[in-house]
Amino acid sequence: MTTKVIVLAAGKGTRMKSAKPKVLHHLAGKSMLAHVLDGVGVLEPETTVVVIGHGSEMVQQEIEHSVSWAMQSEQLGTGHAVQQALPHIEDNDKVVIAYGDVPLTRASTFEALYALCDDKTVGLLSVILDDPTGYGRIVRDADNRVTGIVEQKDASVEQQAIQESNSGMLSITGARLKDFLARIDNNNAQKEYYLTDIFKLAVSDGLTIETVHPQDVWEVFGVNSRIQLAELERIHQNNCATELMENGVTLRDPSRIDVRGPITTGTDIEMDVNIVFEGVNSIGTGVKIGANCVIIDSKIGDNTLILPNSVLEGATIASGCSIGPYARLRPGTELADGAKIGNFVEVKQAKIGDGSKVNHLSYVGDAEVGNNVNVGAGTITCNYDGANKHKTVLEDDVFIGSNSALVAPVTIGSGSTIGAGSTISKDVAAGKLAVTRAKQAQIDGWERPEKKR
Ligand code: UD1
Ligand code: CA
């Protein structure tokens, strides 16, 4: 049997009040639909068919997963939506149906649901909810066998008291799915073709409905509004924080951290409040991160200290470095062991060698800085001539005096010193002092002007 997945994502999401289709709204830095596609990826489906309708071009444009698209131009119900995907389904496929607006389902839950299905069995992900309002209810007979699902709007008062609810997710063979969908109608309160109607057909054809519950109820929570999106974001962030702490990270406040992407961590890491991680990050053992830092696609080596209000993006930091407060490391920054980047320093596309320091108020871009270099306060690499970028090379043991401008392309030879306030536009050989400062003059007998009365 071939594995296929159908993801329903045609709904508009009116309550989002958005020009963007609902499934493209982000949770933890990634669209809800991408979360679902990542989740079902565990099944290694041969094909994943995404049923789209509202804002379909936008969805197709943003989603990078390799999927097949099915159009549902009019939203006539979940059963009708799945019908649009049937051209991609063969009889002997094993099909899992998921929802594009239910982003937090665990991969293991998809696996458990998938495992239920065979030729005689339809798998159903159901969940016991304290408040099942709005959900389809799972109806069982005296022997506790599932006999069908009744929608909230079609449910009797007794049925509304049932807490076992339909997640919407199910597993079924292609042949059964096609057969049942051909037989459903829209004679119900919402005049919709309900996917859920396939269950009573399955039962009357002698099939068994096997159910499995998710480990946590939030795995089946869908998003209909920005309020629900924010609720799921908090649940997800709480999970991320818990996982970090379980792995050996101290969080000063687990409710004040945001992890928007995969993060790997060593142990004995300390994180102060309001840190945002985006993209793919890795944080070494013994790292300390101060309050209000944003860290994007970066790799931080062991025992590095990141002081408050620093922003790192695409940076590779070795061990024992010190960064900030108020540092900005842009893509292509590479710090070697023990390097130090101080306050109000911007670094871009630059390698900073072992033990080198750029402590205050500097811009270092398109540069290669050797070991044990000291870059004085206010130093600027003038890397851009208005048309092209050029490189600055500071060899080992260079000392750049404060407030110097290094006009690239330029190389300062090892051990050389640049006098404070110099504008260096020519290469400096090793072991020299270069200074372009105007000579200081002292004017005798000069008097300050006085205010005229
Ligand atoms: C559906 C289930 C209900 C279940 C609930 C779980 C049916 C009839 N009901 O109800 O039993 O408890 O989900 O959240 O299946 N969609 C389309 N095209 C359509 C209609 C829906 O693509 O024509 C998509 C939506 O974008 C959404 C999903 O299907 O991703 C569910 O649709 P929604 O209208 O939210 O279903 P409910 O009425 O909540
Ligand atoms: Ca509906």
CSV table of C-alpha atoms and ligand atoms in Angstrom, one decimal:
chain,number,residue,atom,x,y,z
A,1,MET,CA,0.0,0.0,0.0
A,2,THR,CA,1.2,3.5,-0.8
A,3,THR,CA,0.9,6.2,1.7
A,4,LYS,CA,-0.9,9.4,0.8
A,5,VAL,CA,-1.9,12.4,2.8
A,6,ILE,CA,-4.7,14.9,2.2
A,7,VAL,CA,-4.6,18.3,3.9
A,8,LEU,CA,-7.7,20.4,3.9
A,9,ALA,CA,-6.8,24.1,3.5
A,10,ALA,CA,-9.4,25.7,1.4
A,11,GLY,CA,-11.3,27.6,4.0
A,12,LYS,CA,-11.2,31.4,4.1
A,13,GLY,CA,-10.9,31.9,7.8
A,14,THR,CA,-13.3,34.8,7.9
A,15,ARG,CA,-12.7,35.4,11.6
A,16,MET,CA,-9.1,36.1,11.0
A,17,LYS,CA,-10.1,39.3,9.3
A,18,SER,CA,-7.1,39.0,7.0
A,19,ALA,CA,-6.2,39.4,3.3
A,20,LYS,CA,-4.1,36.3,3.8
A,21,PRO,CA,-5.6,32.8,3.8
A,22,LYS,CA,-5.8,31.4,7.3
A,23,VAL,CA,-3.4,28.6,6.9
A,24,LEU,CA,-0.6,31.0,6.0
A,25,HIS,CA,-0.8,32.8,9.3
A,26,HIS,CA,2.4,32.0,11.3
A,27,LEU,CA,2.8,30.2,14.5
A,28,ALA,CA,6.4,30.2,15.9
A,29,GLY,CA,7.7,31.8,12.7
A,30,LYS,CA,6.2,29.2,10.3
A,31,SER,CA,2.8,29.0,8.6
A,32,MET,CA,0.2,26.7,10.2
A,33,LEU,CA,0.1,24.7,6.9
A,34,ALA,CA,3.9,24.2,7.0
A,35,HIS,CA,3.6,22.9,10.6
A,36,VAL,CA,1.0,20.4,9.4
A,37,LEU,CA,3.1,19.4,6.3
A,38,ASP,CA,6.2,18.9,8.6
A,39,GLY,CA,4.1,16.8,11.0
A,40,VAL,CA,2.7,14.4,8.4
A,41,GLY,CA,6.2,14.2,6.9
A,42,VAL,CA,6.8,11.4,9.4
A,43,LEU,CA,4.6,9.1,7.4
A,44,GLU,CA,6.8,9.7,4.3
A,45,PRO,CA,3.8,9.9,2.0
A,46,GLU,CA,4.4,9.4,-1.6
A,47,THR,CA,2.0,12.3,-2.3
A,48,THR,CA,0.6,15.0,-0.1
A,49,VAL,CA,-2.4,16.6,-1.6
A,50,VAL,CA,-3.3,20.0,-0.3
A,51,VAL,CA,-6.8,21.2,-1.0
A,52,ILE,CA,-6.8,24.9,-1.5
A,53,GLY,CA,-9.4,27.5,-2.4
A,54,HIS,CA,-9.3,30.9,-0.8
A,55,GLY,CA,-6.1,32.7,-1.6
A,56,SER,CA,-4.8,29.6,-3.4
A,57,GLU,CA,-2.1,31.4,-5.4
A,58,MET,CA,-0.7,32.9,-2.2
A,59,VAL,CA,-0.7,29.4,-0.6
A,60,GLN,CA,1.1,27.9,-3.6
A,61,GLN,CA,3.6,30.6,-3.6
A,62,GLU,CA,4.5,30.5,0.1
A,63,ILE,CA,4.6,26.8,0.7
A,64,GLU,CA,8.0,25.2,-0.2
A,65,HIS,CA,7.1,21.6,0.6
A,66,SER,CA,6.7,19.3,-2.4
A,67,VAL,CA,3.0,18.7,-2.6
A,68,SER,CA,0.2,18.3,-5.1
A,69,TRP,CA,-2.5,20.8,-5.2
A,70,ALA,CA,-6.2,20.3,-5.6
A,71,MET,CA,-8.6,23.2,-6.1
A,72,GLN,CA,-11.9,23.6,-4.3
A,73,SER,CA,-13.3,26.8,-5.7
A,74,GLU,CA,-16.5,26.7,-3.6
A,75,GLN,CA,-16.3,25.5,0.0
A,76,LEU,CA,-19.2,23.1,0.1
A,77,GLY,CA,-18.0,21.1,3.2
A,78,THR,CA,-15.1,18.9,4.3
A,79,GLY,CA,-16.5,15.9,2.3
A,80,HIS,CA,-16.6,18.0,-0.8
A,81,ALA,CA,-13.1,19.2,-0.1
A,82,VAL,CA,-11.7,15.7,0.1
A,83,GLN,CA,-13.5,14.8,-3.1
A,84,GLN,CA,-11.4,17.4,-4.9
A,85,ALA,CA,-8.3,15.4,-3.9
A,86,LEU,CA,-9.5,12.1,-5.2
A,87,PRO,CA,-7.9,12.3,-8.6
A,88,HIS,CA,-4.6,11.9,-6.7
A,89,ILE,CA,-5.8,8.8,-4.8
A,90,GLU,CA,-5.6,5.2,-5.9
A,91,ASP,CA,-7.7,2.3,-4.5
A,92,ASN,CA,-4.8,0.6,-2.7
A,93,ASP,CA,-3.5,3.8,-1.1
A,94,LYS,CA,-3.6,4.2,2.7
A,95,VAL,CA,-4.8,7.8,3.2
A,96,VAL,CA,-4.4,10.1,6.2
A,97,ILE,CA,-6.6,13.2,6.2
A,98,ALA,CA,-5.3,16.3,8.2
A,99,TYR,CA,-6.4,19.9,8.5
A,100,GLY,CA,-4.2,22.9,7.5
A,101,ASP,CA,-5.4,25.0,10.5
A,102,VAL,CA,-4.6,22.4,13.2
A,103,PRO,CA,-0.9,23.1,13.5
A,104,LEU,CA,0.3,21.3,16.7
A,105,THR,CA,-0.4,17.6,16.0
A,106,ARG,CA,2.6,15.5,17.0
A,107,ALA,CA,4.2,13.4,14.4
A,108,SER,CA,3.7,10.4,16.7
A,109,THR,CA,0.0,11.0,16.7
A,110,PHE,CA,-0.1,10.9,12.9
A,111,GLU,CA,1.8,7.6,13.1
A,112,ALA,CA,-0.7,6.1,15.6
A,113,LEU,CA,-3.6,7.2,13.5
A,114,TYR,CA,-2.0,5.8,10.3
A,115,ALA,CA,-1.4,2.5,12.0
A,116,LEU,CA,-5.1,2.0,12.7
A,117,CYS,CA,-6.2,1.8,9.1
A,118,ASP,CA,-6.6,-1.4,7.0
A,119,ASP,CA,-9.0,-2.7,4.5
A,120,LYS,CA,-11.6,-3.5,7.3
A,121,THR,CA,-10.8,-0.6,9.6
A,122,VAL,CA,-11.1,3.2,9.4
A,123,GLY,CA,-8.9,5.0,11.9
A,124,LEU,CA,-10.2,8.1,13.7
A,125,LEU,CA,-8.4,10.6,15.9
A,126,SER,CA,-10.8,11.5,18.7
A,127,VAL,CA,-10.3,13.4,21.8
A,128,ILE,CA,-12.1,13.9,25.1
A,129,LEU,CA,-12.8,17.6,25.6
A,130,ASP,CA,-14.1,19.3,28.8
A,131,ASP,CA,-15.9,21.7,26.5
A,132,PRO,CA,-16.7,19.9,23.2
A,133,THR,CA,-18.9,22.8,21.9
A,134,GLY,CA,-18.5,23.2,18.1
A,135,TYR,CA,-16.9,19.8,17.5
A,136,GLY,CA,-18.5,16.8,15.9
A,137,ARG,CA,-19.4,14.2,18.6
A,138,ILE,CA,-18.4,10.5,18.4
A,139,VAL,CA,-21.5,8.4,18.8
A,140,ARG,CA,-21.0,4.8,20.2
A,141,ASP,CA,-23.3,1.9,20.7
A,142,ALA,CA,-23.9,-0.2,23.8
A,143,ASP,CA,-20.8,-2.2,23.0
A,144,ASN,CA,-18.8,1.0,22.8
A,145,ARG,CA,-18.3,0.7,19.1
A,146,VAL,CA,-18.3,3.9,17.1
A,147,THR,CA,-21.5,4.1,15.0
A,148,GLY,CA,-21.0,7.6,13.5
A,149,ILE,CA,-20.2,11.3,14.1
A,150,VAL,CA,-22.8,13.9,14.6
A,151,GLU,CA,-22.1,17.6,14.0
A,152,GLN,CA,-22.8,20.1,16.7
A,153,LYS,CA,-25.5,21.7,14.7
A,154,ASP,CA,-27.2,18.4,14.0
A,155,ALA,CA,-26.8,16.9,17.5
A,156,SER,CA,-29.6,16.2,19.9
A,157,VAL,CA,-29.4,17.5,23.4
A,158,GLU,CA,-28.2,14.0,24.6
A,159,GLN,CA,-25.6,13.9,21.8
A,160,GLN,CA,-24.4,17.4,22.7
A,161,ALA,CA,-23.5,16.0,26.2
A,162,ILE,CA,-21.0,13.6,24.6
A,163,GLN,CA,-17.4,14.7,25.3
A,164,GLU,CA,-15.6,12.5,22.9
A,165,SER,CA,-15.1,14.8,19.9
A,166,ASN,CA,-13.9,14.5,16.3
A,167,SER,CA,-10.5,15.9,15.6
A,168,GLY,CA,-11.3,15.7,11.9
A,169,MET,CA,-8.2,13.6,11.3
A,170,LEU,CA,-8.7,10.0,10.0
A,171,SER,CA,-7.0,7.2,8.1
A,172,ILE,CA,-8.7,5.1,5.4
A,173,THR,CA,-7.9,3.1,2.3
A,174,GLY,CA,-8.3,4.9,-1.0
A,175,ALA,CA,-11.0,2.4,-2.2
A,176,ARG,CA,-13.2,3.0,0.8
A,177,LEU,CA,-12.7,6.7,0.8
A,178,LYS,CA,-13.8,7.0,-2.9
A,179,ASP,CA,-16.7,4.6,-2.3
A,180,PHE,CA,-18.1,6.5,0.8
A,181,LEU,CA,-17.5,10.0,-0.6
A,182,ALA,CA,-19.6,9.1,-3.7
A,183,ARG,CA,-22.5,8.3,-1.4
A,184,ILE,CA,-22.6,11.3,1.0
A,185,ASP,CA,-25.2,14.1,0.6
A,186,ASN,CA,-25.8,17.5,2.1
A,187,ASN,CA,-29.0,16.9,3.9
A,188,ASN,CA,-28.0,18.5,7.2
A,189,ALA,CA,-28.2,21.7,9.2
A,190,GLN,CA,-25.4,23.4,7.3
A,191,LYS,CA,-26.3,22.1,3.8
A,192,GLU,CA,-22.7,20.9,3.5
A,193,TYR,CA,-21.1,17.6,2.4
A,194,TYR,CA,-19.8,16.3,5.7
A,195,LEU,CA,-16.6,14.2,5.6
A,196,THR,CA,-17.9,12.8,8.9
A,197,ASP,CA,-20.8,11.1,7.2
A,198,ILE,CA,-18.4,8.5,5.9
A,199,PHE,CA,-18.3,6.9,9.3
A,200,LYS,CA,-21.9,5.7,9.4
A,201,LEU,CA,-21.5,4.4,5.8
A,202,ALA,CA,-18.4,2.5,7.0
A,203,VAL,CA,-20.3,1.0,9.9
A,204,SER,CA,-23.2,-0.1,7.7
A,205,ASP,CA,-20.8,-1.7,5.3
A,206,GLY,CA,-19.4,-3.8,8.2
A,207,LEU,CA,-16.2,-1.9,8.8
A,208,THR,CA,-14.8,-1.1,12.2
A,209,ILE,CA,-13.9,2.4,13.4
A,210,GLU,CA,-10.8,2.3,15.6
A,211,THR,CA,-10.0,5.4,17.6
A,212,VAL,CA,-6.9,6.8,19.0
A,213,HIS,CA,-6.5,9.9,21.3
A,214,PRO,CA,-3.6,12.4,21.0
A,215,GLN,CA,-1.3,12.6,24.0
A,216,ASP,CA,-2.4,16.2,24.6
A,217,VAL,CA,-5.7,17.8,23.7
A,218,TRP,CA,-4.0,20.9,22.1
A,219,GLU,CA,-2.8,18.6,19.3
A,220,VAL,CA,-6.2,18.8,17.8
A,221,PHE,CA,-7.0,22.4,18.4
A,222,GLY,CA,-7.8,24.4,15.3
A,223,VAL,CA,-7.4,28.1,14.7
A,224,ASN,CA,-10.3,30.2,13.6
A,225,SER,CA,-9.3,33.6,15.0
A,226,ARG,CA,-6.2,35.5,16.0
A,227,ILE,CA,-7.1,34.9,19.6
A,228,GLN,CA,-6.9,31.1,19.1
A,229,LEU,CA,-3.7,31.5,17.1
A,230,ALA,CA,-2.2,33.4,20.0
A,231,GLU,CA,-3.4,30.7,22.4
A,232,LEU,CA,-1.8,27.9,20.4
A,233,GLU,CA,1.4,30.0,20.1
A,234,ARG,CA,1.6,30.2,23.9
A,235,ILE,CA,1.0,26.5,24.2
A,236,HIS,CA,3.8,25.8,21.7
A,237,GLN,CA,6.1,28.3,23.4
A,238,ASN,CA,5.4,26.7,26.7
A,239,ASN,CA,6.3,23.3,25.2
A,240,CYS,CA,9.6,24.7,23.8
A,241,ALA,CA,10.5,26.3,27.2
A,242,THR,CA,9.8,23.0,29.0
A,243,GLU,CA,11.9,21.1,26.5
A,244,LEU,CA,14.8,23.6,26.9
A,245,MET,CA,14.7,23.3,30.7
A,246,GLU,CA,14.5,19.5,30.5
A,247,ASN,CA,17.6,19.6,28.4
A,248,GLY,CA,19.6,21.7,30.9
A,249,VAL,CA,18.8,25.3,30.2
A,250,THR,CA,17.9,27.7,33.1
A,251,LEU,CA,15.2,30.1,32.0
A,252,ARG,CA,14.7,33.1,34.3
A,253,ASP,CA,11.1,33.1,33.2
A,254,PRO,CA,9.8,30.3,30.9
A,255,SER,CA,6.9,32.5,29.9
A,256,ARG,CA,9.2,35.1,28.5
A,257,ILE,CA,11.1,33.3,25.7
A,258,ASP,CA,10.1,32.7,22.1
A,259,VAL,CA,11.5,29.9,20.0
A,260,ARG,CA,10.6,30.2,16.4
A,261,GLY,CA,12.5,27.3,14.8
A,262,PRO,CA,14.7,24.4,15.8
A,263,ILE,CA,17.2,25.0,18.5
A,264,THR,CA,19.9,22.7,19.9
A,265,THR,CA,21.4,23.3,23.3
A,266,GLY,CA,24.2,22.1,25.5
A,267,THR,CA,23.8,22.2,29.3
A,268,ASP,CA,24.2,24.8,32.0
A,269,ILE,CA,22.9,27.5,29.8
A,270,GLU,CA,21.3,30.5,31.4
A,271,MET,CA,18.8,32.7,29.6
A,272,ASP,CA,17.4,35.9,31.0
A,273,VAL,CA,14.0,37.2,30.0
A,274,ASN,CA,12.7,38.2,26.5
A,275,ILE,CA,14.9,36.3,24.2
A,276,VAL,CA,13.7,35.6,20.8
A,277,PHE,CA,15.2,32.8,18.7
A,278,GLU,CA,14.4,32.6,15.0
A,279,GLY,CA,15.4,30.1,12.3
A,280,VAL,CA,17.9,27.4,13.2
A,281,ASN,CA,20.1,28.0,16.2
A,282,SER,CA,22.6,26.0,18.2
A,283,ILE,CA,23.7,27.2,21.7
A,284,GLY,CA,26.8,25.6,23.4
A,285,THR,CA,27.3,24.5,27.0
A,286,GLY,CA,27.7,27.2,29.6
A,287,VAL,CA,26.4,30.0,27.4
A,288,LYS,CA,24.7,33.0,29.2
A,289,ILE,CA,22.3,35.2,27.3
A,290,GLY,CA,21.1,38.5,28.8
A,291,ALA,CA,17.7,40.1,28.5
A,292,ASN,CA,16.2,41.3,25.3
A,293,CYS,CA,18.3,39.5,22.7
A,294,VAL,CA,17.2,38.4,19.3
A,295,ILE,CA,19.2,35.4,17.9
A,296,ILE,CA,18.6,34.3,14.3
A,297,ASP,CA,20.2,31.4,12.4
A,298,SER,CA,23.3,31.5,14.6
A,299,LYS,CA,25.7,29.1,16.2
A,300,ILE,CA,27.0,30.0,19.7
A,301,GLY,CA,30.1,28.2,21.1
A,302,ASP,CA,30.6,27.0,24.7
A,303,ASN,CA,30.8,29.5,27.5
A,304,THR,CA,30.1,32.6,25.4
A,305,LEU,CA,28.5,35.5,27.1
A,306,ILE,CA,25.8,37.5,25.2
A,307,LEU,CA,25.0,40.7,27.1
A,308,PRO,CA,21.5,42.3,27.0
A,309,ASN,CA,19.9,43.9,23.9
A,310,SER,CA,22.1,42.2,21.4
A,311,VAL,CA,20.9,41.1,17.9
A,312,LEU,CA,22.7,38.2,16.1
A,313,GLU,CA,21.8,37.0,12.7
A,314,GLY,CA,23.7,34.4,10.7
A,315,ALA,CA,26.6,34.6,13.1
A,316,THR,CA,29.1,31.8,14.0
A,317,ILE,CA,30.6,32.3,17.4
A,318,ALA,CA,33.3,30.1,18.9
A,319,SER,CA,34.0,29.5,22.6
A,320,GLY,CA,34.4,32.0,25.4
A,321,CYS,CA,33.4,35.1,23.4
A,322,SER,CA,31.7,38.1,24.8
A,323,ILE,CA,29.1,40.0,22.9
A,324,GLY,CA,27.2,43.2,23.7
A,325,PRO,CA,25.4,44.8,25.4
A,326,TYR,CA,23.8,46.4,22.4
A,327,ALA,CA,25.9,44.5,19.8
A,328,ARG,CA,24.6,43.8,16.3
A,329,LEU,CA,26.2,40.8,14.5
A,330,ARG,CA,24.9,40.5,10.9
A,331,PRO,CA,25.2,37.6,8.5
A,332,GLY,CA,28.6,36.2,7.9
A,333,THR,CA,30.0,37.3,11.2
A,334,GLU,CA,32.5,34.7,12.6
A,335,LEU,CA,34.1,35.1,15.9
A,336,ALA,CA,37.1,32.9,16.9
A,337,ASP,CA,37.7,31.8,20.5
A,338,GLY,CA,37.7,34.5,23.1
A,339,ALA,CA,36.8,37.4,20.7
A,340,LYS,CA,35.0,40.3,22.2
A,341,ILE,CA,32.4,42.6,20.6
A,342,GLY,CA,31.3,45.4,22.8
A,343,ASN,CA,28.5,48.0,22.9
A,344,PHE,CA,27.2,49.7,19.8
A,345,VAL,CA,29.4,47.6,17.5
A,346,GLU,CA,28.1,46.3,14.2
A,347,VAL,CA,29.8,43.5,12.4
A,348,LYS,CA,29.0,42.1,9.0
A,349,GLN,CA,30.6,39.5,6.8
A,350,ALA,CA,33.7,39.6,8.9
A,351,LYS,CA,36.0,37.1,10.7
A,352,ILE,CA,37.4,38.2,14.0
A,353,GLY,CA,40.4,36.2,15.3
A,354,ASP,CA,41.3,34.6,18.6
A,355,GLY,CA,41.2,37.1,21.5
A,356,SER,CA,40.6,40.1,19.3
A,357,LYS,CA,38.5,43.0,20.6
A,358,VAL,CA,36.1,45.5,19.0
A,359,ASN,CA,34.9,47.0,22.2
A,360,HIS,CA,33.0,50.2,21.4
A,361,LEU,CA,31.0,52.1,18.8
A,362,SER,CA,32.5,50.5,15.6
A,363,TYR,CA,31.5,49.1,12.2
A,364,VAL,CA,33.5,46.2,10.9
A,365,GLY,CA,32.2,45.0,7.6
A,366,ASP,CA,33.7,42.8,4.9
A,367,ALA,CA,36.8,42.3,7.0
A,368,GLU,CA,39.3,39.7,8.1
A,369,VAL,CA,40.7,40.5,11.5
A,370,GLY,CA,43.6,38.3,12.8
A,371,ASN,CA,44.4,37.2,16.3
A,372,ASN,CA,44.9,39.6,19.3
A,373,VAL,CA,43.9,42.6,17.4
A,374,ASN,CA,42.5,45.6,19.2
A,375,VAL,CA,40.1,47.8,17.3
A,376,GLY,CA,39.7,51.1,19.1
A,377,ALA,CA,36.4,52.9,19.8
A,378,GLY,CA,34.7,54.5,16.8
A,379,THR,CA,36.7,52.6,14.2
A,380,ILE,CA,34.9,52.3,10.8
A,381,THR,CA,35.8,50.0,7.9
A,382,CYS,CA,34.8,52.1,4.9
A,383,ASN,CA,33.8,49.0,2.9
A,384,TYR,CA,31.5,50.6,0.3
A,385,ASP,CA,32.6,53.1,-2.3
A,386,GLY,CA,29.0,53.8,-3.5
A,387,ALA,CA,29.2,51.0,-6.1
A,388,ASN,CA,31.2,48.0,-4.7
A,389,LYS,CA,32.2,46.5,-1.4
A,390,HIS,CA,35.8,46.1,-0.6
A,391,LYS,CA,37.8,44.1,2.0
A,392,THR,CA,39.7,45.3,5.0
A,393,VAL,CA,42.4,43.0,6.4
A,394,LEU,CA,43.9,43.5,9.9
A,395,GLU,CA,46.7,41.0,10.5
A,396,ASP,CA,47.6,39.6,13.9
A,397,ASP,CA,48.5,41.9,16.8
A,398,VAL,CA,47.3,45.1,15.0
A,399,PHE,CA,46.2,48.0,17.1
A,400,ILE,CA,43.8,50.5,15.6
A,401,GLY,CA,43.6,53.8,17.5
A,402,SER,CA,40.2,55.2,18.2
A,403,ASN,CA,38.1,57.0,15.6
A,404,SER,CA,40.0,55.7,12.6
A,405,ALA,CA,38.6,55.2,9.2
A,406,LEU,CA,40.0,52.2,7.2
A,407,VAL,CA,39.2,52.9,3.6
A,408,ALA,CA,39.0,49.5,1.9
A,409,PRO,CA,40.5,47.7,0.1
A,410,VAL,CA,43.3,48.0,2.6
A,411,THR,CA,45.6,45.7,4.6
A,412,ILE,CA,47.3,46.6,7.9
A,413,GLY,CA,50.4,44.4,8.4
A,414,SER,CA,50.9,42.3,11.5
A,415,GLY,CA,51.9,44.2,14.7
A,416,SER,CA,51.2,47.6,13.2
A,417,THR,CA,49.6,50.5,15.0
A,418,ILE,CA,47.3,53.1,13.6
A,419,GLY,CA,47.3,56.4,15.4
A,420,ALA,CA,43.9,57.6,16.7
A,421,GLY,CA,41.9,59.6,14.3
A,422,SER,CA,43.6,58.4,11.2
A,423,THR,CA,42.1,57.9,7.8
A,424,ILE,CA,44.0,55.0,6.3
A,425,SER,CA,43.6,54.5,2.5
A,426,LYS,CA,46.9,52.7,1.7
A,427,ASP,CA,48.3,49.4,2.9
A,428,VAL,CA,50.5,49.5,6.0
A,429,ALA,CA,53.5,47.2,6.2
A,430,ALA,CA,54.1,45.0,9.3
A,431,GLY,CA,55.4,46.5,12.5
A,432,LYS,CA,54.9,50.2,11.6
A,433,LEU,CA,53.0,53.1,13.1
A,434,ALA,CA,50.8,54.8,10.5
A,435,VAL,CA,49.1,58.1,11.4
A,436,THR,CA,47.4,60.6,9.1
A,437,ARG,CA,46.4,63.0,11.8
A,438,ALA,CA,47.0,66.8,11.1
A,439,LYS,CA,49.8,68.2,13.3
A,440,GLN,CA,48.6,69.8,16.5
A,441,ALA,CA,49.2,73.6,16.7
A,442,GLN,CA,49.3,75.9,19.7
A,443,ILE,CA,48.4,79.5,19.1
A,444,ASP,CA,49.9,81.9,21.6
A,445,GLY,CA,48.1,85.0,22.6
A,446,TRP,CA,44.7,83.9,21.2
A,447,GLU,CA,41.7,85.1,23.1
A,448,ARG,CA,38.2,83.8,23.2
A,449,PRO,CA,35.7,86.3,21.6
A,450,GLU,CA,33.5,88.0,24.1
A,451,LYS,CA,29.8,88.7,23.7
A,452,LYS,CA,29.1,92.2,22.4
A,453,ARG,CA,26.9,94.3,24.8
B,1,UD1,C1,-15.0,19.7,11.3
B,1,UD1,C2,-15.7,18.4,11.5
B,1,UD1,C3,-16.0,18.2,13.0
B,1,UD1,C4,-14.8,18.3,13.8
B,1,UD1,C5,-14.1,19.6,13.5
B,1,UD1,C6,-12.7,19.6,14.2
B,1,UD1,C7,-17.0,18.0,9.5
B,1,UD1,C8,-18.3,18.0,8.8
B,1,UD1,N1,-16.9,18.4,10.7
B,1,UD1,O1,-16.0,20.7,11.7
B,1,UD1,O2,-16.7,17.0,13.2
B,1,UD1,O3,-15.1,18.2,15.1
B,1,UD1,O4,-13.9,19.8,12.1
B,1,UD1,O5,-12.1,20.9,14.0
B,1,UD1,O6,-16.0,17.5,8.9
B,1,UD1,N2,-12.5,23.0,4.7
B,1,UD1,C9,-12.2,23.0,3.3
B,1,UD1,N3,-13.3,23.1,2.5
B,1,UD1,C10,-14.6,23.1,2.9
B,1,UD1,C11,-14.8,23.1,4.3
B,1,UD1,C12,-13.7,23.0,5.2
B,1,UD1,O7,-11.1,23.0,2.9
B,1,UD1,O8,-15.5,23.1,2.1
B,1,UD1,C13,-11.3,22.9,5.6
B,1,UD1,C14,-11.2,24.1,6.4
B,1,UD1,O9,-10.3,25.1,5.8
B,1,UD1,C15,-10.6,23.6,7.7
B,1,UD1,C16,-11.1,22.2,7.8
B,1,UD1,O10,-11.5,21.8,6.5
B,1,UD1,O11,-9.2,23.5,7.6
B,1,UD1,C17,-12.3,22.0,8.8
B,1,UD1,O12,-13.3,22.9,8.4
B,1,UD1,P1,-14.2,23.6,9.4
B,1,UD1,O13,-15.3,24.3,8.7
B,1,UD1,O14,-13.4,24.3,10.4
B,1,UD1,O15,-14.9,22.3,10.1
B,1,UD1,P2,-15.8,22.3,11.3
B,1,UD1,O16,-17.2,22.8,10.8
B,1,UD1,O17,-15.2,23.0,12.4
B,2,CA,CA,-18.0,24.2,8.9
